[in-house]
mmCIF file with all atom_site columns, C-alpha atoms in Angstrom:
data_model
loop_
_atom_site.group_PDB
_atom_site.id
_atom_site.type_symbol
_atom_site.label_atom_id
_atom_site.label_alt_id
_atom_site.label_comp_id
_atom_site.label_asym_id
_atom_site.label_entity_id
_atom_site.label_seq_id
_atom_site.pdbx_PDB_ins_code
_atom_site.Cartn_x
_atom_site.Cartn_y
_atom_site.Cartn_z
_atom_site.occupancy
_atom_site.B_iso_or_equiv
_atom_site.pdbx_formal_charge
_atom_site.auth_seq_id
_atom_site.auth_comp_id
_atom_site.auth_asym_id
_atom_site.auth_atom_id
_atom_site.pdbx_PDB_model_num
ATOM 1   C CA . LEU A 1 1   ? 247.596 100.931 71.080  1.00 0.00 ? 142 LEU A CA 1
ATOM 2   C CA . HIS A 1 2   ? 244.314 103.382 72.867  1.00 0.00 ? 143 HIS A CA 1
ATOM 3   C CA . TYR A 1 3   ? 244.968 104.201 76.031  1.00 0.00 ? 144 TYR A CA 1
ATOM 4   C CA . TYR A 1 4   ? 242.623 103.311 78.714  1.00 0.00 ? 145 TYR A CA 1
ATOM 5   C CA . GLN A 1 5   ? 241.684 104.506 82.096  1.00 0.00 ? 146 GLN A CA 1
ATOM 6   C CA . GLY A 1 6   ? 244.011 102.267 84.674  1.00 0.00 ? 147 GLY A CA 1
ATOM 7   C CA . TYR A 1 7   ? 246.984 101.747 82.032  1.00 0.00 ? 148 TYR A CA 1
ATOM 8   C CA . HIS A 1 8   ? 249.035 104.768 84.594  1.00 0.00 ? 149 HIS A CA 1
ATOM 9   C CA . ASP A 1 9   ? 248.255 101.280 86.979  1.00 0.00 ? 150 ASP A CA 1
ATOM 10  C CA . VAL A 1 10  ? 249.578 98.492  84.898  1.00 0.00 ? 151 VAL A CA 1
ATOM 11  C CA . ALA A 1 11  ? 251.954 101.099 84.041  1.00 0.00 ? 152 ALA A CA 1
ATOM 12  C CA . ALA A 1 12  ? 253.098 101.812 87.585  1.00 0.00 ? 153 ALA A CA 1
ATOM 13  C CA . VAL A 1 13  ? 253.576 97.863  88.568  1.00 0.00 ? 154 VAL A CA 1
ATOM 14  C CA . PHE A 1 14  ? 255.751 97.583  85.535  1.00 0.00 ? 155 PHE A CA 1
ATOM 15  C CA . HIS A 1 15  ? 258.071 100.339 86.933  1.00 0.00 ? 156 HIS A CA 1
ATOM 16  C CA . ALA A 1 16  ? 258.060 99.620  90.617  1.00 0.00 ? 157 ALA A CA 1
ATOM 17  C CA . VAL A 1 17  ? 259.388 95.825  89.603  1.00 0.00 ? 158 VAL A CA 1
ATOM 18  C CA . MET A 1 18  ? 261.542 96.289  86.589  1.00 0.00 ? 159 MET A CA 1
ATOM 19  C CA . GLY A 1 19  ? 262.996 99.545  88.262  1.00 0.00 ? 160 GLY A CA 1
ATOM 20  C CA . ASP A 1 20  ? 263.806 100.656 85.098  1.00 0.00 ? 161 ASP A CA 1
ATOM 21  C CA . ALA A 1 21  ? 261.248 102.827 83.040  1.00 0.00 ? 162 ALA A CA 1
ATOM 22  C CA . ALA A 1 22  ? 262.639 101.782 80.030  1.00 0.00 ? 163 ALA A CA 1
ATOM 23  C CA . ALA A 1 23  ? 262.501 98.633  80.693  1.00 0.00 ? 164 ALA A CA 1
ATOM 24  C CA . ALA A 1 24  ? 259.632 98.886  82.086  1.00 0.00 ? 165 ALA A CA 1
ATOM 25  C CA . SER A 1 25  ? 258.178 101.025 78.614  1.00 0.00 ? 166 SER A CA 1
ATOM 26  C CA . ALA A 1 26  ? 259.333 98.089  75.731  1.00 0.00 ? 167 ALA A CA 1
ATOM 27  C CA . CYS A 1 27  ? 257.748 95.472  78.933  1.00 0.00 ? 168 CYS A CA 1
ATOM 28  C CA . LEU A 1 28  ? 254.753 97.158  78.924  1.00 0.00 ? 169 LEU A CA 1
ATOM 29  C CA . ALA A 1 29  ? 254.521 97.280  75.243  1.00 0.00 ? 170 ALA A CA 1
ATOM 30  C CA . VAL A 1 30  ? 254.857 93.860  74.383  1.00 0.00 ? 171 VAL A CA 1
ATOM 31  C CA . ALA A 1 31  ? 252.602 93.413  76.837  1.00 0.00 ? 172 ALA A CA 1
ATOM 32  C CA . SER A 1 32  ? 250.046 95.814  75.717  1.00 0.00 ? 173 SER A CA 1
ATOM 33  C CA . ARG A 1 33  ? 250.464 93.638  72.021  1.00 0.00 ? 174 ARG A CA 1
ATOM 34  C CA . SER A 1 34  ? 249.488 89.944  74.093  1.00 0.00 ? 175 SER A CA 1
ATOM 35  C CA . HIS A 1 35  ? 248.250 89.984  77.409  1.00 0.00 ? 176 HIS A CA 1
ATOM 36  C CA . LEU A 1 36  ? 246.425 93.657  77.720  1.00 0.00 ? 177 LEU A CA 1
ATOM 37  C CA . GLY A 1 37  ? 245.917 93.805  73.931  1.00 0.00 ? 178 GLY A CA 1
ATOM 38  C CA . ASP A 1 38  ? 241.998 93.187  74.574  1.00 0.00 ? 179 ASP A CA 1
ATOM 39  C CA . PHE A 1 39  ? 242.066 96.291  76.193  1.00 0.00 ? 180 PHE A CA 1
ATOM 40  C CA . VAL A 1 40  ? 243.649 98.547  74.192  1.00 0.00 ? 181 VAL A CA 1
ATOM 41  C CA . LYS A 1 41  ? 241.603 98.606  70.924  1.00 0.00 ? 182 LYS A CA 1
ATOM 42  C CA . CYS A 1 42  ? 239.569 101.675 70.295  1.00 0.00 ? 183 CYS A CA 1
ATOM 43  C CA . ASP A 1 43  ? 237.100 100.640 72.518  1.00 0.00 ? 184 ASP A CA 1
ATOM 44  C CA . PHE A 1 44  ? 235.732 98.200  74.937  1.00 0.00 ? 185 PHE A CA 1
ATOM 45  C CA . SER A 1 45  ? 232.659 96.237  73.569  1.00 0.00 ? 186 SER A CA 1
ATOM 46  C CA . ASP A 1 46  ? 235.304 92.941  72.797  1.00 0.00 ? 187 ASP A CA 1
ATOM 47  C CA . LEU A 1 47  ? 236.194 92.658  77.319  1.00 0.00 ? 188 LEU A CA 1
ATOM 48  C CA . ILE A 1 48  ? 232.294 94.149  77.610  1.00 0.00 ? 189 ILE A CA 1
ATOM 49  C CA . LEU A 1 49  ? 231.385 91.071  75.309  1.00 0.00 ? 190 LEU A CA 1
ATOM 50  C CA . SER A 1 50  ? 234.149 88.288  76.847  1.00 0.00 ? 191 SER A CA 1
ATOM 51  C CA . ILE A 1 51  ? 232.722 89.760  80.568  1.00 0.00 ? 192 ILE A CA 1
ATOM 52  C CA . ARG A 1 52  ? 229.696 89.510  80.444  1.00 0.00 ? 193 ARG A CA 1
ATOM 53  C CA . LEU A 1 53  ? 229.930 85.592  78.712  1.00 0.00 ? 194 LEU A CA 1
ATOM 54  C CA . ALA A 1 54  ? 232.004 84.359  81.834  1.00 0.00 ? 195 ALA A CA 1
ATOM 55  C CA . ILE A 1 55  ? 232.238 86.171  84.782  1.00 0.00 ? 196 ILE A CA 1
ATOM 56  C CA . PHE A 1 56  ? 228.241 84.629  85.377  1.00 0.00 ? 197 PHE A CA 1
ATOM 57  C CA . PRO A 1 57  ? 227.900 81.616  83.734  1.00 0.00 ? 198 PRO A CA 1
ATOM 58  C CA . LEU A 1 58  ? 231.009 80.929  85.626  1.00 0.00 ? 199 LEU A CA 1
ATOM 59  C CA . ILE A 1 59  ? 229.527 81.454  89.305  1.00 0.00 ? 200 ILE A CA 1
ATOM 60  C CA . ALA A 1 60  ? 226.422 79.817  88.533  1.00 0.00 ? 201 ALA A CA 1
ATOM 61  C CA . LEU A 1 61  ? 228.369 76.301  87.889  1.00 0.00 ? 202 LEU A CA 1
ATOM 62  C CA . LEU A 1 62  ? 230.174 77.459  91.201  1.00 0.00 ? 203 LEU A CA 1
ATOM 63  C CA . ASP A 1 63  ? 228.109 78.711  94.065  1.00 0.00 ? 204 ASP A CA 1
ATOM 64  C CA . PRO A 1 64  ? 224.373 78.622  92.062  1.00 0.00 ? 205 PRO A CA 1
ATOM 65  C CA . VAL A 1 65  ? 222.904 80.360  95.348  1.00 0.00 ? 206 VAL A CA 1
ATOM 66  C CA . LEU A 1 66  ? 225.360 82.516  95.298  1.00 0.00 ? 207 LEU A CA 1
ATOM 67  C CA . HIS A 1 67  ? 224.728 83.546  91.334  1.00 0.00 ? 208 HIS A CA 1
ATOM 68  C CA . ALA A 1 68  ? 221.053 83.438  91.882  1.00 0.00 ? 209 ALA A CA 1
ATOM 69  C CA . HIS A 1 69  ? 221.303 86.187  94.688  1.00 0.00 ? 210 HIS A CA 1
ATOM 70  C CA . LEU A 1 70  ? 223.335 88.831  92.391  1.00 0.00 ? 211 LEU A CA 1
ATOM 71  C CA . ALA A 1 71  ? 221.284 88.313  89.161  1.00 0.00 ? 212 ALA A CA 1
ATOM 72  C CA . LYS A 1 72  ? 217.558 88.702  91.556  1.00 0.00 ? 213 LYS A CA 1
ATOM 73  C CA . SER A 1 73  ? 219.590 91.473  92.647  1.00 0.00 ? 214 SER A CA 1
ATOM 74  C CA . GLY A 1 74  ? 219.594 92.287  88.777  1.00 0.00 ? 215 GLY A CA 1
ATOM 75  C CA . VAL A 1 75  ? 223.963 93.631  89.218  1.00 0.00 ? 216 VAL A CA 1
ATOM 76  C CA . GLU A 1 76  ? 225.558 93.297  86.048  1.00 0.00 ? 217 GLU A CA 1
ATOM 77  C CA . PRO A 1 77  ? 228.938 91.841  85.776  1.00 0.00 ? 218 PRO A CA 1
ATOM 78  C CA . PHE A 1 78  ? 231.331 95.272  85.118  1.00 0.00 ? 219 PHE A CA 1
ATOM 79  C CA . PHE A 1 79  ? 231.805 95.803  88.875  1.00 0.00 ? 220 PHE A CA 1
ATOM 80  C CA . ALA A 1 80  ? 235.097 93.593  88.077  1.00 0.00 ? 221 ALA A CA 1
ATOM 81  C CA . LEU A 1 81  ? 235.684 95.682  85.047  1.00 0.00 ? 222 LEU A CA 1
ATOM 82  C CA . SER A 1 82  ? 238.285 97.817  86.815  1.00 0.00 ? 223 SER A CA 1
ATOM 83  C CA . TRP A 1 83  ? 239.818 94.687  88.633  1.00 0.00 ? 224 TRP A CA 1
ATOM 84  C CA . ILE A 1 84  ? 240.320 92.367  84.728  1.00 0.00 ? 225 ILE A CA 1
ATOM 85  C CA . VAL A 1 85  ? 242.079 95.917  82.317  1.00 0.00 ? 226 VAL A CA 1
ATOM 86  C CA . THR A 1 86  ? 243.925 96.872  85.707  1.00 0.00 ? 227 THR A CA 1
ATOM 87  C CA . TRP A 1 87  ? 244.929 93.599  86.810  1.00 0.00 ? 228 TRP A CA 1
ATOM 88  C CA . PHE A 1 88  ? 243.575 94.961  90.143  1.00 0.00 ? 229 PHE A CA 1
ATOM 89  C CA . ALA A 1 89  ? 246.637 97.522  90.849  1.00 0.00 ? 230 ALA A CA 1
ATOM 90  C CA . HIS A 1 90  ? 243.992 100.502 90.513  1.00 0.00 ? 231 HIS A CA 1
ATOM 91  C CA . ASP A 1 91  ? 242.674 101.623 93.713  1.00 0.00 ? 232 ASP A CA 1
ATOM 92  C CA . GLY A 1 92  ? 245.693 100.012 95.757  1.00 0.00 ? 233 GLY A CA 1
ATOM 93  C CA . VAL A 1 93  ? 244.368 96.749  95.855  1.00 0.00 ? 234 VAL A CA 1
ATOM 94  C CA . CYS A 1 94  ? 247.192 95.351  95.748  1.00 0.00 ? 235 CYS A CA 1
ATOM 95  C CA . ASP A 1 95  ? 250.391 96.414  97.714  1.00 0.00 ? 236 ASP A CA 1
ATOM 96  C CA . GLY A 1 96  ? 253.849 97.086  94.810  1.00 0.00 ? 237 GLY A CA 1
ATOM 97  C CA . ALA A 1 97  ? 254.915 93.094  96.255  1.00 0.00 ? 238 ALA A CA 1
ATOM 98  C CA . SER A 1 98  ? 252.122 91.212  95.628  1.00 0.00 ? 239 SER A CA 1
ATOM 99  C CA . ALA A 1 99  ? 250.902 93.166  93.024  1.00 0.00 ? 240 ALA A CA 1
ATOM 100 C CA . GLY A 1 100 ? 254.395 92.267  91.149  1.00 0.00 ? 241 GLY A CA 1
ATOM 101 C CA . ARG A 1 101 ? 253.254 88.539  91.980  1.00 0.00 ? 242 ARG A CA 1
ATOM 102 C CA . LEU A 1 102 ? 249.667 89.223  90.672  1.00 0.00 ? 243 LEU A CA 1
ATOM 103 C CA . PHE A 1 103 ? 251.331 90.747  87.631  1.00 0.00 ? 244 PHE A CA 1
ATOM 104 C CA . ASP A 1 104 ? 253.223 87.286  86.241  1.00 0.00 ? 245 ASP A CA 1
ATOM 105 C CA . ALA A 1 105 ? 251.152 84.920  87.287  1.00 0.00 ? 246 ALA A CA 1
ATOM 106 C CA . PHE A 1 106 ? 249.363 87.281  84.462  1.00 0.00 ? 247 PHE A CA 1
ATOM 107 C CA . LEU A 1 107 ? 252.371 87.473  81.903  1.00 0.00 ? 248 LEU A CA 1
ATOM 108 C CA . SER A 1 108 ? 252.615 83.669  82.219  1.00 0.00 ? 249 SER A CA 1
ATOM 109 C CA . SER A 1 109 ? 249.485 82.396  82.336  1.00 0.00 ? 250 SER A CA 1
ATOM 110 C CA . HIS A 1 110 ? 246.530 82.302  79.534  1.00 0.00 ? 251 HIS A CA 1
ATOM 111 C CA . PRO A 1 111 ? 245.171 86.248  79.302  1.00 0.00 ? 252 PRO A CA 1
ATOM 112 C CA . ALA A 1 112 ? 241.972 85.852  80.372  1.00 0.00 ? 253 ALA A CA 1
ATOM 113 C CA . LEU A 1 113 ? 243.572 84.863  83.730  1.00 0.00 ? 254 LEU A CA 1
ATOM 114 C CA . PRO A 1 114 ? 241.779 87.928  85.334  1.00 0.00 ? 255 PRO A CA 1
ATOM 115 C CA . LEU A 1 115 ? 238.636 87.299  84.199  1.00 0.00 ? 256 LEU A CA 1
ATOM 116 C CA . TYR A 1 116 ? 239.062 84.235  86.142  1.00 0.00 ? 257 TYR A CA 1
ATOM 117 C CA . LEU A 1 117 ? 240.588 85.273  88.831  1.00 0.00 ? 258 LEU A CA 1
ATOM 118 C CA . SER A 1 118 ? 237.582 87.792  89.892  1.00 0.00 ? 259 SER A CA 1
ATOM 119 C CA . VAL A 1 119 ? 235.368 84.821  89.601  1.00 0.00 ? 260 VAL A CA 1
ATOM 120 C CA . ALA A 1 120 ? 237.326 83.595  91.695  1.00 0.00 ? 261 ALA A CA 1
ATOM 121 C CA . MET A 1 121 ? 237.578 86.782  94.643  1.00 0.00 ? 262 MET A CA 1
ATOM 122 C CA . VAL A 1 122 ? 233.871 86.795  94.213  1.00 0.00 ? 263 VAL A CA 1
ATOM 123 C CA . THR A 1 123 ? 233.323 82.777  94.988  1.00 0.00 ? 264 THR A CA 1
ATOM 124 C CA . HIS A 1 124 ? 235.334 82.955  97.703  1.00 0.00 ? 265 HIS A CA 1
ATOM 125 C CA . PRO A 1 125 ? 233.852 81.927  101.138 1.00 0.00 ? 266 PRO A CA 1
ATOM 126 C CA . SER A 1 126 ? 234.662 84.630  102.914 1.00 0.00 ? 267 SER A CA 1
ATOM 127 C CA . HIS A 1 127 ? 232.835 86.741  100.182 1.00 0.00 ? 268 HIS A CA 1
ATOM 128 C CA . ARG A 1 128 ? 230.373 84.638  99.334  1.00 0.00 ? 269 ARG A CA 1
ATOM 129 C CA . THR A 1 129 ? 229.037 84.447  102.933 1.00 0.00 ? 270 THR A CA 1
ATOM 130 C CA . ARG A 1 130 ? 229.449 88.500  103.197 1.00 0.00 ? 271 ARG A CA 1
ATOM 131 C CA . LEU A 1 131 ? 227.464 88.002  99.047  1.00 0.00 ? 272 LEU A CA 1
ATOM 132 C CA . LEU A 1 132 ? 224.705 85.976  100.158 1.00 0.00 ? 273 LEU A CA 1
ATOM 133 C CA . GLN A 1 133 ? 224.333 87.650  103.415 1.00 0.00 ? 274 GLN A CA 1
ATOM 134 C CA . THR A 1 134 ? 224.326 91.663  102.080 1.00 0.00 ? 275 THR A CA 1
ATOM 135 C CA . PRO A 1 135 ? 220.340 92.585  101.725 1.00 0.00 ? 276 PRO A CA 1
ATOM 136 C CA . CYS A 1 136 ? 219.457 91.807  98.026  1.00 0.00 ? 277 CYS A CA 1
ATOM 137 C CA . ASP A 1 137 ? 219.313 94.826  96.662  1.00 0.00 ? 278 ASP A CA 1
ATOM 138 C CA . PHE A 1 138 ? 221.519 96.250  93.149  1.00 0.00 ? 279 PHE A CA 1
ATOM 139 C CA . SER A 1 139 ? 223.315 99.229  95.264  1.00 0.00 ? 280 SER A CA 1
ATOM 140 C CA . GLU A 1 140 ? 224.162 97.376  98.226  1.00 0.00 ? 281 GLU A CA 1
ATOM 141 C CA . ILE A 1 141 ? 225.195 94.574  96.617  1.00 0.00 ? 282 ILE A CA 1
ATOM 142 C CA . HIS A 1 142 ? 227.272 95.928  93.688  1.00 0.00 ? 283 HIS A CA 1
ATOM 143 C CA . CYS A 1 143 ? 229.028 98.071  96.420  1.00 0.00 ? 284 CYS A CA 1
ATOM 144 C CA . VAL A 1 144 ? 229.732 95.225  98.074  1.00 0.00 ? 285 VAL A CA 1
ATOM 145 C CA . LEU A 1 145 ? 231.387 92.609  95.017  1.00 0.00 ? 286 LEU A CA 1
ATOM 146 C CA . CYS A 1 146 ? 233.376 96.879  94.370  1.00 0.00 ? 287 CYS A CA 1
ATOM 147 C CA . ASP A 1 147 ? 234.796 96.575  97.619  1.00 0.00 ? 288 ASP A CA 1
ATOM 148 C CA . LEU A 1 148 ? 235.357 92.243  97.278  1.00 0.00 ? 289 LEU A CA 1
ATOM 149 C CA . PRO A 1 149 ? 239.731 92.873  96.644  1.00 0.00 ? 290 PRO A CA 1
ATOM 150 C CA . ARG A 1 150 ? 240.569 95.962  98.712  1.00 0.00 ? 291 ARG A CA 1
ATOM 151 C CA . GLY A 1 151 ? 243.282 94.566  101.022 1.00 0.00 ? 292 GLY A CA 1
ATOM 152 C CA . CYS A 1 152 ? 242.782 91.261  99.659  1.00 0.00 ? 293 CYS A CA 1
ATOM 153 C CA . CYS A 1 153 ? 246.263 91.231  98.155  1.00 0.00 ? 294 CYS A CA 1
ATOM 154 C CA . VAL A 1 154 ? 248.057 92.689  101.407 1.00 0.00 ? 295 VAL A CA 1
ATOM 155 C CA . GLY A 1 155 ? 250.320 90.770  103.134 1.00 0.00 ? 296 GLY A CA 1
ATOM 156 C CA . GLY A 1 156 ? 251.461 87.057  103.036 1.00 0.00 ? 297 GLY A CA 1
ATOM 157 C CA . ARG A 1 157 ? 252.020 85.046  100.027 1.00 0.00 ? 298 ARG A CA 1
ATOM 158 C CA . GLY A 1 158 ? 248.655 83.988  99.161  1.00 0.00 ? 299 GLY A CA 1
ATOM 159 C CA . ARG A 1 159 ? 248.481 81.659  95.817  1.00 0.00 ? 300 ARG A CA 1
ATOM 160 C CA . VAL A 1 160 ? 246.774 82.383  92.559  1.00 0.00 ? 301 VAL A CA 1
ATOM 161 C CA . SER A 1 161 ? 245.109 78.030  92.652  1.00 0.00 ? 302 SER A CA 1
ATOM 162 C CA . ARG A 1 162 ? 241.583 78.208  91.766  1.00 0.00 ? 303 ARG A CA 1
ATOM 163 C CA . PRO A 1 163 ? 240.774 80.202  89.131  1.00 0.00 ? 304 PRO A CA 1
ATOM 164 C CA . ALA A 1 164 ? 243.433 77.596  86.989  1.00 0.00 ? 305 ALA A CA 1
ATOM 165 C CA . SER A 1 165 ? 241.002 75.417  88.222  1.00 0.00 ? 306 SER A CA 1
ATOM 166 C CA . LEU A 1 166 ? 238.303 77.495  86.266  1.00 0.00 ? 307 LEU A CA 1
#
């Protein structure tokens, strides 16, 4: 297993939820060999391929207008890389309780759920509107995309429902 930038964010959520370092380490070890397996390889080549093959094609299927806007800007789907490899735990995207609920969903689902949630994040109606109102410029679109999840998980009891339909 290889460390990657952001792995500590995942470990921190396991520790916060489990409350016990030994239990958190044991759970993290199991998750690292299953759901996080593509991330702890010697490189991200399989993950990069998955992102390229899934994110924009799914957006195109769900929202052709948004996809056209994103494609015209020249942005690549790698804005979602940190979301996927940290399960949305990086940079305070989620508070502790929300991160724990997301991790529960990720662990009890197919390992691709973080990728599907990334697509759902981009195609969410309020995010769609924000993206379509942003000038079709690589740097402006990329900046908006990178900022989308900030604060989305804070408070409340949101459900992970749309990614399940993908």
